[in-house]
Amino acid sequence: MKYSLQGMLFALCIAVLVCPTACADDGYELWMSYKKLEDATILEEYRQTFSSIVIQGQSETLSIVRKEAKKGLDRLLGADLPTGSTLTKSNALVIGASRQSQLIQKLDLSDELATLGPEGFLIRAIEIDGIPSIVITANEDTGLLYGSFHLLRLMQNGQSIKDIDIRSKPRIQYRLLNHWDNLNGSIERGYAGKSLWKWNELPETIDPRYKDYARANASIGINGTVVNNVNANPVILTAEYIAKLKALADVFRPYGIKLFVSIRFSSPLRPASNKNSRRGGIGSLDTADPLDPNVQEWWKEKAKEIYQSIPDFGGFLVKANSEGMPGPQDYDRSHADGANMLAEALAPYSGIVMWRAFVYDADVDPDRARRAYKEFTPLDGEFNANIFVQSKNGPIDFQPREPVHPLFGAMPKTPLMLELQITQEYLGHSKHLVFLAPMWKEYLEFDTYAKGQGSLVCRVVDGSLHNYHMTGIAGVANTGSDRNWCGHLFGQANWYAFGRLAWDHSLSSEAIAEEWIHMTLSRNNDVVKTIKSMMMGSWEACVNYMTPLGLHHIMQEGFHYGPGPDHAQGRQDWTSVYYHRADSKGLGFNRSSTGSQATSQYFSPNAEIFDNLKTCPEKYLLWFHHVNWDYKTESGRTLWEELCYRYHTGVDYVKAMRRKWAAIEKYGASHAAHIDQDIYLHVQEKLATQEKDAAIWRDTCLSYFQKFSNRPMPEYN
Ligand code: GCV
């Protein structure tokens, strides 16, 4: 051997030391790489503003705050700021809660803090003992953590903080990720590798990534996580797994994140003989009837056991009587009976139940879109106080675009938790660049008219419309073991956007996109503008090349990636033909008053607007109507021509995204704008796949529908 072991070790150490700045960016740091600011003016302002970091108080959360503030400021400023607990130098960043900080006590901010709740924060430029300071304060340490991340976000965005004066608190109380992670490490609808949770290593081994995950969530205000799939394995509630859950909860706690689990309703039953069955349990009972005292006792004992290990355990998420999962209806009991039994077991510990409304039993109604509404609205008022009914944004299933679920606004006595999907099950998996904030805003800003004009979905969800006593929003996670967390680098933007909107749904998609780009990719104006322009139209483009004009559920069966408009086998409401109903006359599902009458589930005037072909927004046309091929659309084109046009427009948008991305290649690693070469190539490759597969969508769907329309394909350049 030519090289000594010592020499090799030395080289390795050097590489490790140099790496944080010189190594290629692999996306691991998400929006928190805190790259040094390039703008000399703002850099100077920040350097003048901060010469030390002063934090008074002790807690695990405060240690995290200290580390984050130092890391962030040092990296952004290219400095090495002293940290301490006394204000000796001028111009400090002072962080603390008056409970533990004399410096904060002196400021007498109690009146203002009284309005901020347990998670809100205040950031203000203010003098303390004549020393100009930037103060971050809150009622609880979690608020200090959120405030610190917010300040760092503003600085990453190059905003002046000279006269900063911000008070912020979340509009929604429960802001949760839902992981559809299985105990064997796979993820249902996961496209970024395996599950982050290494169940076989827990509780002894704590993967460092658990902390990084919690930190990322805290940075965007997410305060809870449901760690396992709603298609739940009952084993999650065994003593062995409770010990593992406790280990995770201990990691998450200082980041303000509560742990929740999905449970299987039949858990009290004996294990099923078939391991793949969705029916068995982990107990020894022969019923899971929610009105049976033994079953009730079983759940009470289980709750007690969980809370002995995890005193701040959040509660249960339940998928019941849906897609083969067991539930109270197996015993002729209602959803409310089932949810109330679990809620009673959790109530002594302040735990909650999130009972999913994703049910679509064919016996309820021939139209799948009408089923959940019909099952749940009669139960309004029958759920215990610590229960959410959790509903997806639309009445079918996270389609590229759906009208809002008619349940929103229709359950004034039951807190509704909105379930969004961050993972792109029906939106190109982690292969397509699709920025989802504009879609989520479309739902949040939809006017239900439940209590007249202005009854927006966001007001249902934040509780202001019906005075809900608790409020919640959940996002089905897109994270996995891939080094960059989300598979596609731009998938990170959706995780980020979900957290930001959960905190404040009034933020615009543009503002969120801009923040994320600045923090993740570049602060160069041209680059930011270009990338933002790619992101902003990417969802509409995806709708166009997959399911324009209100089409839905025409994906490849099961896999849900490519097109499968001809799928006609098996369960009817899983086939494509059930949804598009193409025939020689036209296309679309008649849900109007002459059809399934799904339009009648909406409040007036939405019901009438959707019901009338002439007033129905074109984005929902084929959702609510069966439309003749020669029907004249708003553009003057016939339905057939418009359909062709939309499919082409979608693909053209992806082509344009590729061109735009190519145009920023000049901003390589050597340029101040600094798009890392590896990131550049990663996105370039993904966009090439997206263009190819978008064209497959267009060509497959158009040639399939042409067989029914019998009209020529218009020419496009
Ligand atoms: C977790 C759809 C998805 C399923 C998912 C289900 C649900 O049907 O395809 O993978 O199951 O929704 O939300 O429960």
XYZ file of C-alpha atoms and ligand atoms in Angstrom:
731
model
C 0.000 0.000 0.000
C 1.304 3.391 -0.969
C -0.805 5.475 1.431
C -0.601 5.195 5.204
C -3.779 4.825 7.233
C -2.869 8.052 9.022
C -2.598 9.886 5.732
C -5.924 8.619 4.563
C -7.603 9.584 7.816
C -6.088 13.043 7.549
C -7.442 13.425 4.023
C -10.852 12.251 5.201
C -10.884 14.792 8.035
C -9.992 17.589 5.640
C -12.756 16.491 3.274
C -15.279 16.454 6.110
C -14.208 19.901 7.319
C -14.327 21.442 3.886
C -17.518 19.684 2.842
C -20.201 21.997 4.219
C -19.185 24.679 1.782
C -17.394 22.888 -1.025
C -19.474 19.707 -1.433
C -22.235 19.394 -3.929
C -25.681 20.269 -2.610
C -27.709 17.071 -2.273
C -30.895 18.790 -1.081
C -30.655 17.340 2.418
C -30.684 20.737 4.101
C -34.024 21.627 2.547
C -34.816 25.336 2.942
C -32.362 25.716 5.810
C -28.927 25.736 4.210
C -28.541 29.394 5.265
C -26.143 30.135 2.430
C -24.168 33.312 3.006
C -25.928 36.427 1.797
C -24.506 37.950 -1.351
C -26.173 41.376 -1.215
C -23.603 43.718 0.354
C -26.159 46.270 1.588
C -28.359 43.823 3.418
C -25.337 41.942 4.722
C -24.031 45.164 6.182
C -27.403 45.928 7.774
C -27.538 42.514 9.397
C -23.937 42.719 10.560
C -24.677 46.055 12.201
C -27.802 44.603 13.800
C -26.299 41.487 15.331
C -23.068 41.316 17.228
C -24.157 38.663 19.707
C -26.966 36.275 20.586
C -28.396 36.463 24.102
C -30.724 33.742 25.332
C -31.945 33.555 28.905
C -33.553 30.382 30.191
C -32.989 26.666 30.040
C -34.933 23.945 28.293
C -34.399 21.387 25.570
C -36.302 23.631 23.193
C -34.181 26.625 24.110
C -31.015 24.636 23.391
C -32.404 23.979 19.935
C -33.227 27.678 19.548
C -29.680 28.626 20.583
C -28.119 26.212 18.130
C -30.411 27.247 15.284
C -29.981 30.984 15.812
C -26.216 30.651 15.934
C -26.026 28.349 12.942
C -28.363 30.530 10.908
C -26.784 33.871 11.706
C -23.221 32.584 11.425
C -23.829 31.041 8.049
C -25.896 33.903 6.625
C -23.472 36.559 7.818
C -20.271 34.575 7.441
C -19.588 35.305 11.112
C -18.940 33.575 14.399
C -21.276 35.356 16.820
C -20.796 34.957 20.555
C -23.767 33.498 22.416
C -24.475 34.024 26.083
C -27.104 34.950 28.611
C -26.074 38.526 29.409
C -26.445 41.596 27.320
C -22.924 42.962 27.255
C -22.364 43.945 23.665
C -24.408 46.331 21.659
C -26.856 45.202 18.993
C -27.856 41.777 20.130
C -30.451 39.241 19.166
C -32.273 38.656 22.449
C -34.459 35.562 22.725
C -36.499 34.530 25.737
C -39.842 34.243 27.484
C -40.500 36.529 30.425
C -40.929 33.461 32.639
C -37.196 32.825 32.390
C -35.734 36.039 31.054
C -35.235 39.206 33.096
C -34.349 41.084 29.948
C -37.750 40.307 28.478
C -39.544 40.991 31.762
C -38.239 44.549 31.651
C -40.000 45.162 28.355
C -43.424 44.528 29.854
C -44.968 42.947 26.788
C -47.495 40.911 28.730
C -50.573 42.545 27.188
C -49.378 41.850 23.690
C -48.273 38.338 24.540
C -51.659 37.600 26.043
C -53.104 37.689 22.517
C -50.558 35.289 21.058
C -51.481 31.956 22.655
C -49.079 29.110 23.340
C -47.476 29.052 19.898
C -47.416 32.659 18.754
C -44.387 34.923 18.862
C -43.353 38.543 18.757
C -40.261 39.875 17.009
C -39.402 43.523 17.558
C -36.548 45.989 17.168
C -36.361 47.584 20.602
C -33.826 49.011 23.019
C -33.037 47.104 26.202
C -31.104 49.162 28.753
C -30.284 51.533 25.927
C -28.853 48.751 23.763
C -30.474 48.358 20.336
C -31.736 44.796 20.125
C -33.909 42.516 18.095
C -36.136 40.685 20.522
C -37.897 37.376 19.956
C -40.347 36.542 22.695
C -43.343 34.275 23.259
C -45.404 32.694 25.980
C -43.873 29.257 25.502
C -40.524 28.023 24.251
C -42.127 26.544 21.138
C -43.153 30.086 20.226
C -39.521 31.137 20.587
C -38.525 28.352 18.234
C -41.117 29.442 15.672
C -40.064 33.063 16.077
C -36.406 32.216 15.549
C -37.166 30.290 12.396
C -39.277 33.177 11.196
C -36.504 35.698 11.684
C -34.090 33.436 9.834
C -36.641 33.093 7.046
C -36.885 36.866 6.683
C -33.117 37.137 6.581
C -32.797 34.340 4.018
C -35.201 36.428 1.973
C -33.008 39.470 2.398
C -35.674 41.552 4.134
C -34.704 44.593 6.121
C -35.212 44.041 9.846
C -34.054 47.407 11.134
C -37.552 48.329 12.281
C -39.005 44.876 12.552
C -42.262 44.563 14.463
C -44.097 41.306 13.940
C -46.683 39.434 15.939
C -47.753 36.109 14.585
C -49.778 33.147 15.732
C -51.150 30.169 13.850
C -54.663 30.395 12.464
C -55.158 26.659 12.845
C -54.497 24.715 16.029
C -53.589 21.189 14.836
C -51.160 21.319 11.887
C -50.287 17.741 11.147
C -48.444 15.555 8.728
C -50.074 12.215 8.032
C -47.582 9.519 7.098
C -48.921 6.579 5.171
C -45.887 4.599 6.335
C -46.183 0.879 6.890
C -44.393 -0.972 9.657
C -42.353 -2.938 7.105
C -40.715 0.286 5.904
C -42.740 0.736 2.727
C -44.871 3.834 2.191
C -48.304 3.733 0.606
C -48.192 6.408 -2.123
C -44.629 7.276 -1.128
C -42.222 8.188 -3.907
C -39.067 9.159 -2.027
C -37.655 5.874 -0.812
C -38.476 3.976 2.325
C -40.076 5.148 5.540
C -38.005 7.446 7.724
C -38.918 5.315 10.738
C -36.593 2.406 11.284
C -38.938 0.344 13.423
C -36.538 -2.579 13.662
C -33.867 -0.327 15.219
C -36.179 1.556 17.578
C -36.250 2.232 20.479
C -32.543 1.547 21.055
C -31.198 3.341 18.006
C -32.291 6.875 17.252
C -31.521 7.753 13.659
C -30.171 11.339 13.552
C -32.620 11.965 10.765
C -35.551 11.938 13.213
C -34.240 15.174 14.665
C -33.665 16.704 11.266
C -37.211 15.784 10.318
C -38.590 17.389 13.477
C -36.473 20.487 12.910
C -37.740 20.878 9.348
C -41.329 20.610 10.509
C -40.806 23.062 13.339
C -39.274 25.533 10.908
C -42.639 25.755 9.107
C -44.853 25.423 12.164
C -46.041 21.828 11.841
C -46.908 20.668 15.349
C -47.972 17.058 15.026
C -47.328 13.917 13.068
C -49.284 10.738 12.537
C -46.477 8.290 11.985
C -48.224 5.304 10.378
C -50.558 4.474 7.533
C -54.303 4.936 7.900
C -54.541 1.418 6.518
C -53.252 0.624 9.968
C -51.505 -2.451 11.210
C -52.842 -3.126 14.716
C -49.338 -4.092 15.861
C -48.650 -0.356 16.278
C -50.529 -0.603 19.608
C -48.556 -3.502 21.094
C -46.280 -2.815 24.062
C -43.280 -3.400 21.826
C -44.358 -0.640 19.446
C -45.468 1.736 22.174
C -41.849 1.686 23.375
C -40.735 2.591 19.858
C -43.359 5.335 19.628
C -42.177 6.740 22.930
C -38.631 6.985 21.573
C -39.904 8.975 18.573
C -42.143 11.173 20.714
C -39.150 12.016 22.927
C -37.230 13.223 19.878
C -40.140 15.262 18.534
C -41.259 16.882 21.800
C -38.665 19.662 22.104
C -39.534 20.695 18.550
C -43.153 21.251 19.561
C -44.341 18.163 17.695
C -46.859 15.741 19.148
C -47.034 12.167 18.061
C -50.284 10.557 16.876
C -51.001 7.126 15.457
C -53.458 5.613 13.029
C -55.312 2.760 14.615
C -57.230 -0.178 13.264
C -60.758 -0.218 14.604
C -60.667 -3.980 15.101
C -57.555 -3.873 17.337
C -59.313 -5.513 20.337
C -59.974 -8.632 18.247
C -57.789 -11.700 18.130
C -55.157 -11.576 15.363
C -56.454 -12.584 11.944
C -55.196 -15.909 10.683
C -54.321 -14.313 7.351
C -51.528 -11.778 7.928
C -52.634 -9.668 4.982
C -56.184 -9.319 6.190
C -57.304 -5.826 7.135
C -59.634 -7.244 9.762
C -57.836 -8.785 12.754
C -56.460 -7.207 15.911
C -53.949 -7.687 18.692
C -56.371 -8.504 21.529
C -58.333 -11.504 22.642
C -61.916 -10.283 22.210
C -64.259 -11.658 19.640
C -65.991 -8.359 18.967
C -64.917 -4.776 18.320
C -68.478 -3.455 18.750
C -68.101 0.074 20.127
C -71.099 -0.359 22.411
C -69.728 -3.504 24.023
C -68.392 -2.715 27.546
C -65.425 -5.081 27.105
C -64.415 -3.297 23.930
C -64.748 0.091 25.602
C -62.627 -1.152 28.488
C -60.014 -2.508 26.093
C -59.571 0.927 24.530
C -59.483 2.664 27.917
C -56.739 0.326 29.081
C -54.842 0.851 25.848
C -55.077 4.627 26.183
C -53.809 4.382 29.761
C -50.879 2.259 28.647
C -49.957 4.717 25.887
C -50.169 7.782 28.131
C -48.015 6.128 30.774
C -45.208 6.129 28.198
C -46.118 9.227 26.226
C -47.850 11.751 28.492
C -48.460 14.232 25.665
C -49.590 11.646 23.106
C -51.812 13.387 20.552
C -54.463 10.811 19.716
C -55.817 8.515 17.011
C -56.451 8.899 13.296
C -59.036 6.409 12.060
C -59.983 5.075 8.666
C -63.071 2.994 9.325
C -65.480 1.214 6.990
C -63.495 2.384 4.045
C -61.630 0.345 1.432
C -61.907 -2.861 3.426
C -60.919 -1.386 6.792
C -63.070 -2.506 9.711
C -65.351 -0.071 11.506
C -68.445 0.382 13.648
C -70.782 -0.341 10.753
C -69.608 -3.955 10.926
C -71.728 -4.059 14.101
C -74.560 -1.879 12.772
C -73.226 1.095 14.714
C -72.657 4.552 13.283
C -69.428 6.423 12.639
C -70.316 8.589 15.634
C -70.669 5.508 17.880
C -67.221 4.334 16.833
C -65.537 7.702 17.166
C -67.177 8.477 20.511
C -65.964 5.247 22.050
C -62.363 6.072 21.147
C -62.827 9.692 22.169
C -63.965 8.613 25.626
C -60.843 6.535 26.085
C -58.622 9.481 25.139
C -60.526 12.320 26.809
C -59.026 11.952 30.313
C -55.621 12.709 28.785
C -56.778 15.458 26.397
C -56.206 13.230 23.387
C -58.237 13.631 20.203
C -59.748 11.433 17.515
C -59.496 12.318 13.855
C -62.220 10.265 12.194
C -61.862 10.177 8.428
C -64.797 10.909 6.169
C -63.150 9.097 3.266
C -65.919 6.533 2.845
C -67.616 5.462 -0.348
C -69.698 2.413 0.162
C -71.511 1.689 -3.110
C -74.741 0.872 -1.250
C -75.062 4.469 -0.078
C -75.453 6.053 -3.512
C -74.652 5.111 -7.097
C -72.477 8.258 -7.380
C -69.283 7.980 -5.341
C -69.042 11.779 -5.058
C -72.267 11.877 -3.009
C -71.557 9.142 -0.504
C -69.502 10.752 2.289
C -71.852 13.726 2.494
C -74.839 11.403 2.775
C -73.190 9.363 5.511
C -71.797 12.184 7.614
C -74.167 15.153 7.510
C -76.907 13.304 9.435
C -74.353 12.738 12.219
C -73.585 16.420 12.738
C -73.845 17.165 16.459
C -73.424 13.515 17.483
C -69.665 13.502 17.885
C -67.953 14.053 21.237
C -66.067 17.287 21.758
C -62.586 15.823 21.201
C -63.372 14.517 17.717
C -62.551 15.927 14.321
C -64.153 14.599 11.201
C -61.263 14.677 8.754
C -62.222 15.196 5.142
C -60.197 15.287 1.953
C -60.408 18.500 -0.041
C -62.606 16.979 -2.719
C -65.383 14.383 -2.788
C -63.509 11.696 -4.735
C -59.822 11.287 -3.934
C -57.050 13.877 -4.324
C -57.613 14.199 -8.067
C -55.541 16.749 -10.005
C -58.554 19.011 -9.621
C -61.872 18.470 -7.886
C -64.601 20.809 -6.770
C -64.557 21.300 -3.011
C -65.988 18.515 -0.880
C -69.615 19.450 -0.103
C -69.081 18.499 3.562
C -67.248 21.803 4.112
C -69.824 24.152 5.514
C -72.362 21.372 5.995
C -71.264 20.241 9.473
C -71.543 23.344 11.637
C -71.514 21.361 14.900
C -68.544 19.152 14.096
C -65.001 20.470 13.742
C -63.856 19.479 10.263
C -60.181 18.839 9.715
C -59.049 19.403 6.143
C -56.898 16.623 4.669
C -54.640 17.643 1.787
C -52.209 15.398 -0.030
C -48.634 16.580 -0.289
C -47.403 13.369 -1.823
C -48.290 13.465 -5.521
C -50.315 10.271 -5.817
C -52.345 11.519 -8.770
C -50.059 14.375 -9.787
C -47.021 12.688 -11.294
C -45.484 11.142 -8.171
C -42.036 12.531 -7.484
C -41.330 12.673 -11.204
C -43.281 15.804 -12.044
C -42.674 19.372 -10.975
C -46.098 20.414 -9.715
C -46.270 23.215 -7.166
C -49.375 22.525 -5.112
C -49.870 25.789 -3.237
C -52.119 27.263 -5.976
C -54.322 24.172 -5.781
C -54.602 24.345 -2.012
C -55.401 28.043 -2.226
C -58.182 27.287 -4.707
C -59.788 25.007 -2.113
C -59.126 27.266 0.861
C -60.590 30.268 -0.927
C -63.629 28.504 -2.305
C -66.835 30.132 -1.089
C -69.202 27.474 0.235
C -71.963 30.057 0.887
C -72.860 27.954 3.954
C -73.639 31.139 5.872
C -73.965 33.449 2.909
C -71.254 35.075 0.863
C -67.779 34.878 2.396
C -68.180 31.403 3.898
C -64.805 30.333 2.571
C -63.410 26.873 3.204
C -60.489 28.448 5.084
C -63.028 29.924 7.486
C -64.597 26.526 8.011
C -61.167 25.050 8.674
C -59.868 27.834 10.920
C -63.118 27.616 12.873
C -64.195 31.216 12.404
C -67.302 30.340 10.365
C -68.951 27.969 12.821
C -67.033 28.827 15.993
C -65.417 25.432 16.141
C -63.786 24.872 19.506
C -60.830 23.145 17.837
C -59.320 23.424 14.394
C -57.041 21.273 12.286
C -55.415 20.616 8.931
C -53.451 17.574 7.784
C -51.136 16.934 4.855
C -50.320 13.432 3.631
C -46.541 13.535 3.725
C -44.208 13.248 0.737
C -41.104 12.482 2.789
C -38.982 9.350 2.676
C -35.479 8.040 3.077
C -34.194 9.625 -0.152
C -31.306 11.920 0.624
C -33.311 14.950 -0.545
C -36.353 13.816 1.494
C -39.001 14.182 -1.220
C -37.575 12.453 -4.306
C -38.008 15.550 -6.492
C -36.262 18.640 -5.195
C -39.365 20.658 -6.000
C -41.401 18.261 -3.846
C -39.760 20.066 -0.939
C -41.610 23.202 -1.982
C -44.905 21.385 -1.384
C -43.928 20.248 2.110
C -42.829 23.812 2.789
C -46.013 25.320 1.343
C -48.233 23.023 3.358
C -46.605 24.136 6.608
C -46.733 27.804 5.698
C -50.420 27.667 4.711
C -51.303 25.640 7.787
C -49.834 28.453 9.858
C -51.353 31.235 7.800
C -53.735 30.352 4.982
C -53.860 33.977 3.874
C -50.319 33.794 2.461
C -50.267 33.867 -1.325
C -48.825 31.011 -3.374
C -46.486 33.501 -5.033
C -45.090 34.668 -1.719
C -44.557 31.092 -0.574
C -42.868 30.143 -3.846
C -40.566 33.140 -3.605
C -39.599 32.367 -0.028
C -38.852 28.782 -0.860
C -36.759 29.631 -3.909
C -34.718 32.190 -1.985
C -34.122 29.750 0.831
C -33.444 26.677 -1.270
C -32.109 27.608 -4.669
C -31.087 31.157 -5.370
C -31.471 34.791 -4.434
C -30.640 36.104 -7.872
C -33.631 38.109 -9.106
C -33.628 36.691 -12.632
C -33.320 33.152 -11.392
C -36.037 33.623 -8.786
C -38.353 35.131 -11.366
C -37.740 32.314 -13.814
C -38.222 29.526 -11.297
C -41.293 31.166 -9.850
C -42.810 31.415 -13.292
C -42.196 27.689 -13.751
C -43.787 26.794 -10.441
C -46.844 29.006 -10.530
C -48.500 27.472 -13.592
C -47.258 23.937 -13.044
C -50.389 22.635 -11.305
C -52.763 24.000 -13.958
C -50.479 22.494 -16.598
C -50.633 19.108 -14.907
C -54.425 19.307 -14.743
C -54.390 20.081 -18.467
C -52.161 17.224 -19.559
C -53.875 14.717 -17.238
C -57.518 15.591 -16.577
C -58.629 18.886 -18.158
C -62.111 20.400 -17.943
C -63.199 18.402 -14.895
C -62.169 14.924 -16.023
C -61.029 12.741 -13.127
C -59.847 9.318 -12.069
C -58.648 8.160 -15.455
C -55.204 7.098 -14.233
C -53.574 3.714 -14.598
C -55.313 1.390 -12.197
C -53.752 1.192 -8.743
C -50.469 2.874 -9.670
C -52.144 6.203 -10.489
C -49.222 7.567 -12.502
C -49.855 7.255 -16.221
C -53.110 7.466 -18.178
C -55.620 4.606 -18.160
C -58.818 6.017 -19.689
C -59.845 2.599 -20.993
C -59.720 0.907 -17.595
C -63.085 -0.846 -17.216
C -62.488 -3.971 -15.120
C -63.184 -4.710 -11.460
C -64.837 -2.536 -8.823
C -66.945 -0.072 -10.769
C -65.945 3.088 -8.907
C -62.286 2.283 -9.458
C -62.665 2.124 -13.227
C -62.058 5.074 -15.518
C -65.131 4.519 -17.651
C -67.347 5.022 -14.588
C -65.958 8.541 -14.269
C -65.539 9.859 -17.824
C -68.598 8.191 -19.392
C -67.408 8.860 -22.930
C -69.849 7.891 -25.654
C -70.639 8.918 -29.196
C -72.644 11.914 -27.933
C -70.174 13.381 -25.525
C -68.083 13.178 -22.394
C -68.430 13.625 -18.626
C -70.379 12.494 -15.545
C -73.843 13.985 -15.301
C -74.066 15.013 -11.662
C -76.644 17.714 -12.337
C -80.334 17.590 -11.429
C -80.911 15.441 -14.516
C -78.209 13.047 -13.354
C -76.894 11.982 -9.946
C -77.866 15.335 -8.363
C -74.504 15.772 -6.638
C -74.893 19.486 -7.407
C -77.708 19.619 -4.846
C -75.244 18.849 -2.038
C -73.800 22.349 -2.427
C -75.253 25.510 -0.935
C -77.040 28.026 -3.102
C -75.921 29.650 -5.386
C -73.163 27.062 -5.975
C -75.796 24.348 -6.426
C -77.504 26.269 -9.241
C -74.256 27.510 -10.791
C -72.813 24.004 -10.978
C -76.121 22.547 -12.095
C -76.457 24.700 -15.169
C -74.175 23.760 -18.046
C -74.019 27.401 -19.109
C -72.850 28.697 -15.719
C -70.804 25.762 -14.495
C -67.138 26.850 -14.377
C -65.286 25.119 -17.202
C -62.754 23.704 -14.796
C -65.598 21.499 -13.439
C -67.510 21.021 -16.686
C -67.053 17.274 -17.131
C -67.238 16.690 -13.392
C -70.840 17.842 -13.281
C -72.087 17.371 -16.847
C -72.163 14.978 -19.711
C -71.349 17.401 -22.523
C -71.889 17.008 -26.262
C -68.754 16.873 -28.358
C -69.930 19.889 -30.352
C -70.862 22.000 -27.327
C -69.326 25.475 -27.726
C -66.957 26.286 -24.862
C -66.013 29.793 -23.714
C -63.158 29.990 -26.216
C -65.530 29.336 -29.119
C -63.958 25.932 -29.643
C -66.133 22.823 -29.467
C -65.729 20.528 -26.491
C -63.637 18.153 -28.605
C -61.401 20.958 -29.864
C -61.077 22.442 -26.397
C -60.132 19.079 -24.950
C -57.396 18.701 -27.572
C -56.267 22.257 -26.947
C -56.014 21.775 -23.190
C -54.025 18.557 -23.471
C -51.600 20.286 -25.829
C -51.343 23.377 -23.618
C -50.408 21.208 -20.674
C -47.568 19.539 -22.530
C -46.422 22.865 -23.969
C -46.109 24.263 -20.464
C -43.735 21.455 -19.519
C -41.697 22.149 -22.650
C -41.504 25.777 -21.586
C -40.411 24.768 -18.082
C -37.560 22.802 -19.633
C -36.509 25.785 -21.714
C -36.630 28.057 -18.686
C -34.600 25.667 -16.610
C -32.047 25.386 -19.425
C -31.807 29.176 -19.481
C -30.633 29.301 -15.885
C -27.810 26.862 -16.479
C -25.535 29.831 -16.846
C -25.997 30.427 -13.128
C -23.787 27.485 -12.266
C -21.931 26.876 -9.022
C -19.281 29.464 -9.825
C -21.828 32.239 -10.240
C -23.065 34.210 -7.266
C -26.629 33.088 -7.993
C -25.437 29.606 -7.196
C -27.703 26.865 -8.426
C -25.715 23.821 -7.532
C -24.717 21.717 -10.544
C -26.048 18.476 -9.056
C -29.366 20.080 -8.265
C -29.470 21.576 -11.715
C -28.925 18.201 -13.358
C -31.387 16.457 -11.047
C -34.176 18.862 -12.013
C -33.182 18.805 -15.670
C -33.547 15.031 -15.751
C -36.893 15.105 -13.939
C -38.238 17.701 -16.384
C -37.233 15.536 -19.335
C -39.222 12.642 -17.843
C -42.145 14.923 -17.140
C -42.255 16.152 -20.723
C -42.106 12.634 -22.119
C -44.825 11.373 -19.770
C -47.048 14.416 -20.199
C -46.990 13.757 -23.944
C -47.958 10.134 -23.267
C -50.906 11.385 -21.223
C -51.988 13.697 -24.031
C -51.615 11.169 -26.802
C -53.189 8.266 -24.934
C -56.191 10.245 -23.775
C -56.824 12.028 -27.032
C -56.579 8.930 -29.170
C -58.842 7.090 -26.723
C -61.490 9.844 -26.625
C -61.270 10.299 -30.387
C -62.759 6.830 -30.782
C -65.913 8.277 -29.216
C -65.854 11.789 -30.638
C -65.131 10.598 -34.153
C -63.767 14.015 -34.960
C -60.421 14.900 -36.479
C -57.523 15.877 -34.271
C -56.909 19.629 -34.737
C -53.444 20.637 -35.941
C -51.023 22.186 -33.455
C -47.569 23.505 -34.170
C -54.097 5.070 2.366
C -56.804 6.374 -1.943
C -55.392 5.898 -2.090
C -55.059 4.872 -1.006
C -55.303 5.531 0.345
C -56.756 5.979 0.411
C -57.058 6.709 1.699
O -57.699 5.356 -2.237
O -55.201 5.365 -3.363
O -53.725 4.500 -1.154
O -55.016 4.638 1.391
O -57.008 6.864 -0.642
O -56.956 7.920 1.688
O -57.382 6.066 2.675
